[in-house]
Short mmCIF file of C-alpha atoms in Angstrom, two decimals:
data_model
loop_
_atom_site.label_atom_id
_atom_site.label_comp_id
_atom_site.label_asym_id
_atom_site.label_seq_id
_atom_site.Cartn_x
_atom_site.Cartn_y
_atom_site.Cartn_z
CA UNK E 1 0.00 0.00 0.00
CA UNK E 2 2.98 2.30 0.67
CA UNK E 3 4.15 1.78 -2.44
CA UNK E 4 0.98 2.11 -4.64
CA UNK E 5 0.65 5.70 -2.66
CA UNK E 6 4.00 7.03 -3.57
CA UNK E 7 3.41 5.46 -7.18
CA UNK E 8 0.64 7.78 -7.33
CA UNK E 9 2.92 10.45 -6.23
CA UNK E 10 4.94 10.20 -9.37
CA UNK E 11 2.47 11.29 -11.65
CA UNK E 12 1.00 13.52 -9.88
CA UNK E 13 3.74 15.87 -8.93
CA UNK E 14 3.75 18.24 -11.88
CA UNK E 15 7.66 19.96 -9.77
CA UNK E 16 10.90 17.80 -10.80
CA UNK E 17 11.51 17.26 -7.04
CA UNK E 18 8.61 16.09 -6.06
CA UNK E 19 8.39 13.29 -9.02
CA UNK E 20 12.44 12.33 -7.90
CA UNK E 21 11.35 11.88 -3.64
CA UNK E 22 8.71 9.50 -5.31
CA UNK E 23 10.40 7.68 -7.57
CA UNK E 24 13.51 7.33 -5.00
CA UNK E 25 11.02 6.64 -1.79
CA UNK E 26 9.68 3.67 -4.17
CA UNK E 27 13.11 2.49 -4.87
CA UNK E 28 13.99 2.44 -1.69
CA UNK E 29 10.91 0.31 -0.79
CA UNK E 30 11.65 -2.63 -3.38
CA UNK E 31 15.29 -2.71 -2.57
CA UNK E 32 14.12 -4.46 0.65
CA UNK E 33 12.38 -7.48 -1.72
CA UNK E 34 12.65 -6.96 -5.38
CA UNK E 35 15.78 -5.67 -6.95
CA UNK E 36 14.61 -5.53 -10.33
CA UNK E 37 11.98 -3.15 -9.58
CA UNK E 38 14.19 -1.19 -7.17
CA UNK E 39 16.47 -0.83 -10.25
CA UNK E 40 14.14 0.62 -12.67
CA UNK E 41 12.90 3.53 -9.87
CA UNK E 42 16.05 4.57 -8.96
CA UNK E 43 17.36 4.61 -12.59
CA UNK E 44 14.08 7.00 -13.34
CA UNK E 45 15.14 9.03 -10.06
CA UNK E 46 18.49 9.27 -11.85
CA UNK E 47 17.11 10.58 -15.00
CA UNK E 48 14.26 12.75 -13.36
CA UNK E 49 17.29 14.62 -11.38
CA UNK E 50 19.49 14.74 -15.06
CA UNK E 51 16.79 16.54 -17.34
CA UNK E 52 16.22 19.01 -14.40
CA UNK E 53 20.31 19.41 -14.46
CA UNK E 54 20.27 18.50 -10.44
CA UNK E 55 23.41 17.26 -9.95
CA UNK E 56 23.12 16.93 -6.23
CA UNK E 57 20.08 14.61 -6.07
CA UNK E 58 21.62 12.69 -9.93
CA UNK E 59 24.74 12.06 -7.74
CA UNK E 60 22.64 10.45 -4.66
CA UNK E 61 20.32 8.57 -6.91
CA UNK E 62 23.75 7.06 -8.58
CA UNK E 63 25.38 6.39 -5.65
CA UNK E 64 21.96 4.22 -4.33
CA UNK E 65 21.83 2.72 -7.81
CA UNK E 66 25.38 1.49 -7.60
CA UNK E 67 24.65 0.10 -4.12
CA UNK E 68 21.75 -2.16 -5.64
CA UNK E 69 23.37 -3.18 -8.44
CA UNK E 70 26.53 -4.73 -6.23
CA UNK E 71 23.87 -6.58 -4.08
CA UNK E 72 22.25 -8.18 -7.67
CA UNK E 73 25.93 -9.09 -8.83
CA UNK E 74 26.29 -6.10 -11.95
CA UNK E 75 29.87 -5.16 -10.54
CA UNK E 76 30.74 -3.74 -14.13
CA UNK E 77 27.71 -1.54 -14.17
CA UNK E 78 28.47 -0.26 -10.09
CA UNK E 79 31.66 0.59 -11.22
CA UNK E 80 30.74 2.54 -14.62
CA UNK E 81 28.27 4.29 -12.65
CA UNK E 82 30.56 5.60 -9.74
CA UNK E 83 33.55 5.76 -12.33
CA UNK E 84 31.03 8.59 -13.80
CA UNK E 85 30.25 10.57 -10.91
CA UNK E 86 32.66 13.32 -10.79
CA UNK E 87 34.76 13.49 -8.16
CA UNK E 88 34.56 17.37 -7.79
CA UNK E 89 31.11 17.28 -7.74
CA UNK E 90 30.88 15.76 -4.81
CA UNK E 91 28.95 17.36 -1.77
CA UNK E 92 30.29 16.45 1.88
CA UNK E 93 26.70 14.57 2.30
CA UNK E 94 27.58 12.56 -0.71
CA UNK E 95 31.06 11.40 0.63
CA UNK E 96 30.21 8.37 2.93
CA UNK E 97 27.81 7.04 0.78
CA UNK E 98 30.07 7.12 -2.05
CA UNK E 99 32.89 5.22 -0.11
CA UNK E 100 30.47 2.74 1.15
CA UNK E 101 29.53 2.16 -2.15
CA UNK E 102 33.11 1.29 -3.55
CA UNK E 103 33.29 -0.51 -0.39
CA UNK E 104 30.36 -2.40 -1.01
CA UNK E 105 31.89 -3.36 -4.53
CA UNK E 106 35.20 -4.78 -3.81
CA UNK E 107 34.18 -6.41 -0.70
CA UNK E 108 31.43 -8.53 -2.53
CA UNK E 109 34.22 -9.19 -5.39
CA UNK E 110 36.62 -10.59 -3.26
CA UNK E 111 34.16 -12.56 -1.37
CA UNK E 112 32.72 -13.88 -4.55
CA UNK E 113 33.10 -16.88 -5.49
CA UNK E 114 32.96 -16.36 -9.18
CA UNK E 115 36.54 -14.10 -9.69
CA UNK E 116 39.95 -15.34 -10.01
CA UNK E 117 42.18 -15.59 -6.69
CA UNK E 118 45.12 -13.37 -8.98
CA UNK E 119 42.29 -10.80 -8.66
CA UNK E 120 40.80 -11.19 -4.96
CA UNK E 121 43.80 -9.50 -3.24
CA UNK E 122 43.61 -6.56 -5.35
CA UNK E 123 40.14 -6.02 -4.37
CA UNK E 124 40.56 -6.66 -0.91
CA UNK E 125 42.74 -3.68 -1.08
CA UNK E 126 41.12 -1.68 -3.12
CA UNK E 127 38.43 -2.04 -0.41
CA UNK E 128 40.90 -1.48 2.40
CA UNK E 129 41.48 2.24 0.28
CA UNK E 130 37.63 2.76 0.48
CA UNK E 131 37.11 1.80 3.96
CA UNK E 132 39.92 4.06 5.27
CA UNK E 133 38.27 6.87 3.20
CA UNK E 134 34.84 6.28 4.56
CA UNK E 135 35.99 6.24 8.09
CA UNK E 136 37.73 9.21 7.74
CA UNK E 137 34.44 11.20 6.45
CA UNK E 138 31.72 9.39 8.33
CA UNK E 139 30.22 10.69 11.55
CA UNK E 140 31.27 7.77 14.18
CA UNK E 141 27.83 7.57 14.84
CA UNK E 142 26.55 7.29 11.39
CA UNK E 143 25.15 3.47 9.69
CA UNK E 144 28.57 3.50 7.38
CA UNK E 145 30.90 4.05 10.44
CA UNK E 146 29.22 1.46 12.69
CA UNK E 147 28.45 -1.23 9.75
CA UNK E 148 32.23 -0.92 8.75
CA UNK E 149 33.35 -1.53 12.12
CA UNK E 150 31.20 -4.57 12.53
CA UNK E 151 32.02 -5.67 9.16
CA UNK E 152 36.17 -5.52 10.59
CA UNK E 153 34.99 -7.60 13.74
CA UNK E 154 33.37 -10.44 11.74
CA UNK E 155 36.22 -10.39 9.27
CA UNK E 156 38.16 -10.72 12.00
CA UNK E 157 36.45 -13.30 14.00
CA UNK E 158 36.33 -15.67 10.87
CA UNK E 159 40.31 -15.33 10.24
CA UNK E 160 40.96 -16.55 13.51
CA UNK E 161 37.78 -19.72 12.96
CA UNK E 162 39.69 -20.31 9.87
CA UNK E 163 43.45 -20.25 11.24
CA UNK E 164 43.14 -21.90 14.69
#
């Protein structure tokens, strides 16, 4: 029901802004169950906040985009997407989610099972870079500081299950 009312939202908001919180609050709804449809809402968010030459709210809707397309396994298309957001661009807001994203990428490549080992310790540092980065720009109170630090104590925990 949520999402039907925001739906509705969409077409009825005849201001650019109001048609991108929409499309992005219904995007953000399906990412919890369907990715495919989370996909297409945040890609129309991206191209609401484009033709109204936005950059700021373009940028975020990327940055979530790039996020959901790790989780459904399109690491080519995450980093195309965050390989075109330019750096200078960026807004202090936009920081930690942009590091978490990278993050997010080379973390699930090295843990995935599909690419080569020659490749799995360059990502593993590539997402050492990105986690450094994000802790240096994240609030320590924020979701991306605390999730990163829980992320090192698991990593942790399972090198020493693994090695004793």
């Amino acid at each position: 029901a949520e999402i039907e009312l925001y739906k509705q939202r969409i077409g009825g908001n005849s201001d650019y802004y109001g048609q991108y919180e929409a499309l992005y609050k219904v995007a953000e709804k399906y990412s919890h169950y369907n990715i495919d449809s989370s996909l297409v809402y945040f890609e129309k968010a991206v191209q609401v906040a484009a033709d109204a030459g936005d950059d700021n709210l373009r940028i975020s809707a990327q940055i979530r985009l790039s996020t959901m397309l790790t989780i459904g396994g399109f690491y080519m298309e995450t980093a195309e997407i965050l390989n075109s957001v330019p750096r200078e661009a960026l807004l202090a807001s936009h920081l930690a989610p942009y590091y978490n994203a990278w993050m997010t990428l080379y973390r699930d490549a090295y843990s995935s099972s599909y690419e080569p080992d020659t490749f799995k310790h360059d990502y593993q540092d590539k997402y050492g870079e990105y986690r450094d980065s994000l802790l240096r720009v994240a609030d320590t109170m924020s979701v991306y500081y605390l999730h990163s630090s829980i992320l090192d104590i698991l990593q942790e925990a399972e090198y020493i299950r693994k090695n004793y």
